[in-house]
Amino acid sequence: MATVIVALGGSLLRPELDERHTWLESLIGIVRDRVAVGDRLGLVVGGGAAAREGIALARPLIDSEDRLDRIGIAATRLNAAIVREGLADAGIPVSGTIPRSVNEAAELLEGRQVVVMGGTRPGHTTDAVAIRLAVAAGAERCVIATNVAKVHDSDPRSNPDAEAHDRLTHAQLQEIVGPPEHSRAGPSQVVDPVGVDAARRAGMPLCILDGRDTERIREAIEGREFGGTVVA
Ligand code: UTP
């Protein structure tokens, strides 16, 4: 029995792919299996395409990153609703509401085995929410399910020689993602630097992996080798 928090990058709910339904189904299957053995799971869902779209539409009209962040948060809560309703429909004991703060989520997790949430307030992304929830709930680890296999020392899309890391310390990861600041609403680093700072202060282990392959998410929840980057 373990308590694990999983940040599900919104890009995993890719609108362009038919397989996203299969992906959601297998995610629900993993949650069902882990609930059956007594785990507690917090799922924090990112905004993905809905956040990108909403922020892009509003940016020319709105001159405030906090306001744009709030549009991103609305998108994360939409995606969280999709995941929450899917789990509830599958008969999984998931909390009835989508909490608006980390403290509220940690309290709900005491009474329910599964809690699903999105973002909370401006100034960070759902990675940071997941890491703070992991700390507040006394979780064993925080899984960051994104769309790259491992953390690289520079962006592998622009640098073909970028080196992939199997293991990093929190300080090394902070060095890679940069100082804990949230400068702009919308697309960001492989892991939110604000979240990395929170993980470093609390000594919270992070498992960063390619969530498109749901088996990796299962392995990381179970504390097994998962083929991504371990930060400890
Ligand atoms: P995401 O957590 O999806 O961040 O939130 P992201 O890094 O841009 O996207 P993924 O996870 O890689 O797909 C979307 C946006 O919503 C706002 C931020 O502007 C963020 O970029 N947000 C989200 C907040 O301001 N606070 C939150 O707690 C969560």
Short mmCIF file of C-alpha atoms and ligand atoms in Angstrom, two decimals:
data_model
loop_
_atom_site.label_atom_id
_atom_site.label_comp_id
_atom_site.label_asym_id
_atom_site.label_seq_id
_atom_site.Cartn_x
_atom_site.Cartn_y
_atom_site.Cartn_z
CA MET A 1 0.00 0.00 0.00
CA ALA A 2 1.42 3.33 -1.02
CA THR A 3 0.40 6.92 -1.54
CA VAL A 4 1.54 8.21 -4.91
CA ILE A 5 0.71 11.45 -6.74
CA VAL A 6 0.78 11.47 -10.54
CA ALA A 7 0.97 14.61 -12.69
CA LEU A 8 -0.62 13.75 -16.02
CA GLY A 9 0.61 16.21 -18.65
CA GLY A 10 -2.31 17.61 -20.58
CA SER A 11 -0.55 16.69 -23.82
CA LEU A 12 -1.35 13.04 -23.00
CA LEU A 13 -5.01 13.76 -23.86
CA ARG A 14 -3.89 14.59 -27.41
CA PRO A 15 -6.87 15.61 -29.54
CA GLU A 16 -5.12 14.55 -32.74
CA LEU A 17 -4.94 10.87 -31.84
CA ASP A 18 -7.62 8.18 -31.85
CA GLU A 19 -5.57 6.20 -29.31
CA ARG A 20 -6.33 8.71 -26.59
CA HIS A 21 -9.43 6.69 -25.68
CA THR A 22 -7.32 3.55 -25.34
CA TRP A 23 -4.88 5.60 -23.26
CA LEU A 24 -7.67 6.76 -20.93
CA GLU A 25 -9.03 3.24 -20.63
CA SER A 26 -5.68 1.81 -19.67
CA LEU A 27 -5.13 4.63 -17.18
CA ILE A 28 -8.48 3.77 -15.58
CA GLY A 29 -7.40 0.09 -15.50
CA ILE A 30 -4.18 0.98 -13.67
CA VAL A 31 -6.06 3.08 -11.10
CA ARG A 32 -8.54 0.23 -10.57
CA ASP A 33 -5.68 -2.28 -9.99
CA ARG A 34 -3.86 -0.01 -7.54
CA VAL A 35 -7.06 0.81 -5.62
CA ALA A 36 -7.68 -2.95 -5.28
CA VAL A 37 -4.36 -3.38 -3.42
CA GLY A 38 -5.04 -0.41 -1.15
CA ASP A 39 -2.99 2.41 -2.72
CA ARG A 40 -4.02 6.04 -2.44
CA LEU A 41 -3.62 8.00 -5.66
CA GLY A 42 -3.78 11.69 -6.42
CA LEU A 43 -4.05 12.50 -10.14
CA VAL A 44 -3.25 16.06 -11.20
CA VAL A 45 -4.26 16.71 -14.80
CA GLY A 46 -2.65 19.31 -17.08
CA GLY A 47 -4.36 21.63 -19.52
CA GLY A 48 -2.87 20.40 -22.82
CA ALA A 49 -4.47 21.59 -26.05
CA ALA A 50 -7.40 23.29 -24.27
CA ALA A 51 -4.98 25.46 -22.25
CA ARG A 52 -2.84 26.27 -25.26
CA GLU A 53 -5.89 27.20 -27.34
CA GLY A 54 -7.52 29.30 -24.63
CA ILE A 55 -4.34 31.19 -23.76
CA ALA A 56 -3.54 31.82 -27.46
CA LEU A 57 -7.05 33.17 -28.06
CA ALA A 58 -6.95 35.50 -25.06
CA ARG A 59 -3.31 36.64 -25.16
CA PRO A 60 -3.78 39.50 -27.70
CA LEU A 61 -6.60 40.91 -25.55
CA ILE A 62 -5.25 40.37 -22.06
CA ASP A 63 -2.12 41.98 -20.71
CA SER A 64 -1.80 39.99 -17.49
CA GLU A 65 -0.04 36.66 -17.03
CA ASP A 66 -2.18 35.97 -13.95
CA ARG A 67 -5.35 36.28 -16.02
CA LEU A 68 -3.91 34.04 -18.74
CA ASP A 69 -2.86 31.56 -16.04
CA ARG A 70 -6.50 31.48 -14.85
CA ILE A 71 -7.58 30.49 -18.36
CA GLY A 72 -4.98 27.71 -18.24
CA ILE A 73 -6.33 26.61 -14.84
CA ALA A 74 -9.88 26.42 -16.27
CA ALA A 75 -8.53 24.08 -18.97
CA THR A 76 -6.81 21.85 -16.40
CA ARG A 77 -10.09 21.58 -14.48
CA LEU A 78 -11.93 20.63 -17.67
CA ASN A 79 -9.42 17.82 -18.28
CA ALA A 80 -9.58 16.80 -14.61
CA ALA A 81 -13.38 16.52 -14.97
CA ILE A 82 -12.95 14.15 -17.92
CA VAL A 83 -10.61 11.90 -15.91
CA ARG A 84 -12.73 12.13 -12.73
CA GLU A 85 -16.00 11.27 -14.48
CA GLY A 86 -14.31 8.38 -16.31
CA LEU A 87 -13.05 6.91 -13.03
CA ALA A 88 -16.40 7.41 -11.27
CA ASP A 89 -18.21 5.75 -14.19
CA ALA A 90 -15.86 2.76 -13.87
CA GLY A 91 -16.93 2.39 -10.22
CA ILE A 92 -13.64 3.60 -8.76
CA PRO A 93 -13.85 5.37 -5.35
CA VAL A 94 -12.85 8.82 -6.55
CA SER A 95 -13.65 12.03 -4.66
CA GLY A 96 -16.90 13.64 -5.79
CA THR A 97 -15.44 17.10 -6.27
CA ILE A 98 -12.36 18.52 -7.93
CA PRO A 99 -10.48 20.31 -5.16
CA ARG A 100 -9.33 23.90 -5.66
CA SER A 101 -6.31 23.78 -3.38
CA VAL A 102 -3.57 21.35 -2.39
CA ASN A 103 -4.76 21.33 1.24
CA GLU A 104 -8.30 20.51 0.19
CA ALA A 105 -6.98 17.68 -2.00
CA ALA A 106 -4.82 16.28 0.81
CA GLU A 107 -7.86 16.28 3.13
CA LEU A 108 -10.04 14.55 0.53
CA LEU A 109 -7.34 11.91 0.06
CA GLU A 110 -7.73 10.93 3.71
CA GLY A 111 -11.33 9.86 3.07
CA ARG A 112 -11.14 8.64 -0.54
CA GLN A 113 -8.58 6.43 -2.23
CA VAL A 114 -8.48 8.55 -5.38
CA VAL A 115 -8.56 12.31 -5.85
CA VAL A 116 -8.41 14.05 -9.22
CA MET A 117 -7.59 17.74 -9.58
CA GLY A 118 -6.22 20.31 -11.98
CA GLY A 119 -4.48 23.60 -11.29
CA THR A 120 -4.97 25.82 -8.26
CA ARG A 121 -3.76 29.38 -8.64
CA PRO A 122 -1.61 31.46 -11.02
CA GLY A 123 2.16 31.30 -10.93
CA HIS A 124 3.01 27.67 -11.62
CA THR A 125 1.79 24.60 -13.55
CA THR A 126 0.15 21.34 -12.52
CA ASP A 127 3.60 19.73 -12.01
CA ALA A 128 4.07 22.07 -9.05
CA VAL A 129 0.55 21.29 -7.79
CA ALA A 130 1.29 17.55 -7.96
CA ILE A 131 4.61 17.91 -6.13
CA ARG A 132 3.05 20.07 -3.39
CA LEU A 133 0.21 17.57 -3.02
CA ALA A 134 2.76 14.74 -2.76
CA VAL A 135 4.49 16.61 0.07
CA ALA A 136 1.19 17.52 1.84
CA ALA A 137 -0.16 13.95 1.58
CA GLY A 138 3.12 12.35 2.72
CA ALA A 139 3.38 10.45 -0.59
CA GLU A 140 6.22 8.03 -1.29
CA ARG A 141 6.93 9.70 -4.62
CA CYS A 142 5.55 12.01 -7.30
CA VAL A 143 5.30 10.67 -10.85
CA ILE A 144 5.56 13.27 -13.63
CA ALA A 145 4.01 11.72 -16.74
CA THR A 146 4.96 13.85 -19.71
CA ASN A 147 5.64 13.26 -23.41
CA VAL A 148 9.41 12.79 -23.39
CA ALA A 149 11.19 9.59 -22.36
CA LYS A 150 13.77 11.19 -20.07
CA VAL A 151 15.12 14.52 -18.89
CA HIS A 152 17.85 15.74 -21.25
CA ASP A 153 20.56 18.26 -20.49
CA SER A 154 19.18 20.48 -23.29
CA ASP A 155 16.11 20.38 -25.55
CA PRO A 156 16.43 17.22 -27.72
CA ARG A 157 14.13 18.81 -30.36
CA SER A 158 16.68 21.54 -31.08
CA ASN A 159 19.90 19.73 -30.00
CA PRO A 160 20.34 16.22 -31.47
CA ASP A 161 23.36 15.69 -29.17
CA ALA A 162 21.35 16.33 -26.00
CA GLU A 163 22.22 13.80 -23.30
CA ALA A 164 19.45 11.81 -21.56
CA HIS A 165 19.69 11.22 -17.81
CA ASP A 166 18.61 8.06 -15.94
CA ARG A 167 19.26 9.59 -12.51
CA LEU A 168 19.61 13.15 -11.26
CA THR A 169 19.73 14.91 -7.94
CA HIS A 170 17.16 17.64 -7.30
CA ALA A 171 19.94 20.23 -7.59
CA GLN A 172 21.00 18.84 -10.99
CA LEU A 173 17.40 18.93 -12.25
CA GLN A 174 17.00 22.50 -11.00
CA GLU A 175 20.16 23.41 -12.90
CA ILE A 176 18.63 21.97 -16.10
CA VAL A 177 15.15 23.54 -15.83
CA GLY A 178 16.35 26.85 -14.41
CA PRO A 179 15.43 28.98 -11.41
CA PRO A 180 12.02 28.56 -9.73
CA GLU A 181 10.14 31.25 -11.62
CA HIS A 182 6.93 31.25 -13.64
CA SER A 183 7.38 33.94 -16.26
CA ARG A 184 4.67 33.17 -18.78
CA ALA A 185 1.34 31.33 -19.02
CA GLY A 186 1.37 28.31 -21.31
CA PRO A 187 3.98 25.80 -22.55
CA SER A 188 7.00 25.39 -20.33
CA GLN A 189 9.88 23.15 -19.28
CA VAL A 190 9.98 19.34 -19.07
CA VAL A 191 9.22 19.82 -15.36
CA ASP A 192 8.01 23.09 -13.80
CA PRO A 193 11.04 24.71 -12.08
CA VAL A 194 8.72 25.97 -9.31
CA GLY A 195 7.77 22.34 -8.63
CA VAL A 196 11.40 21.18 -8.73
CA ASP A 197 12.22 23.73 -6.04
CA ALA A 198 9.37 22.41 -3.85
CA ALA A 199 10.54 18.81 -4.39
CA ARG A 200 14.12 19.75 -3.54
CA ARG A 201 13.14 21.47 -0.29
CA ALA A 202 11.03 18.49 0.81
CA GLY A 203 13.35 15.77 -0.56
CA MET A 204 10.39 14.41 -2.55
CA PRO A 205 11.52 11.75 -5.09
CA LEU A 206 10.34 12.39 -8.66
CA CYS A 207 9.81 9.81 -11.42
CA ILE A 208 9.79 11.57 -14.78
CA LEU A 209 8.61 9.44 -17.69
CA ASP A 210 6.86 9.19 -21.03
CA GLY A 211 3.22 8.87 -20.00
CA ARG A 212 2.09 7.96 -23.51
CA ASP A 213 3.14 4.44 -22.51
CA THR A 214 0.79 3.80 -19.59
CA GLU A 215 2.82 0.75 -18.46
CA ARG A 216 5.57 3.17 -17.42
CA ILE A 217 3.06 5.01 -15.25
CA ARG A 218 2.05 1.68 -13.65
CA GLU A 219 5.69 0.70 -13.02
CA ALA A 220 6.51 4.06 -11.44
CA ILE A 221 3.40 3.94 -9.19
CA GLU A 222 4.43 0.43 -8.10
CA GLY A 223 7.97 1.60 -7.32
CA ARG A 224 9.52 -0.54 -10.07
CA GLU A 225 12.06 0.34 -12.79
CA PHE A 226 10.16 2.54 -15.30
CA GLY A 227 12.64 3.57 -17.97
CA GLY A 228 12.60 7.31 -17.34
CA THR A 229 14.54 9.69 -15.09
CA VAL A 230 14.67 9.18 -11.31
CA VAL A 231 15.26 12.33 -9.26
CA ALA A 232 16.28 11.60 -5.69
P1 UTP B 1 -0.30 22.84 -17.27
O1 UTP B 1 -0.07 22.32 -15.93
O2 UTP B 1 -0.96 22.00 -18.28
O3 UTP B 1 1.11 23.37 -17.76
O4 UTP B 1 -1.12 24.17 -17.12
P2 UTP B 1 2.03 23.28 -19.05
O5 UTP B 1 3.41 23.01 -18.59
O6 UTP B 1 1.79 24.56 -19.79
O7 UTP B 1 1.50 22.08 -19.92
P3 UTP B 1 1.84 20.51 -19.98
O8 UTP B 1 1.61 19.94 -18.60
O9 UTP B 1 3.26 20.41 -20.41
O10 UTP B 1 0.83 20.00 -20.97
C1 UTP B 1 -1.49 24.99 -18.21
C2 UTP B 1 -1.35 26.44 -17.84
O11 UTP B 1 -2.30 26.78 -16.82
C3 UTP B 1 -1.75 27.70 -15.89
C4 UTP B 1 -0.35 28.04 -16.41
O12 UTP B 1 -0.46 29.16 -17.27
C5 UTP B 1 0.01 26.80 -17.23
O13 UTP B 1 0.97 27.07 -18.21
N1 UTP B 1 -1.77 27.10 -14.51
C6 UTP B 1 -1.92 25.76 -14.34
C7 UTP B 1 -1.65 27.92 -13.39
O14 UTP B 1 -1.49 29.13 -13.51
N2 UTP B 1 -1.71 27.35 -12.14
C8 UTP B 1 -1.88 26.02 -11.94
O15 UTP B 1 -1.95 25.57 -10.78
C9 UTP B 1 -1.96 25.19 -13.08
#
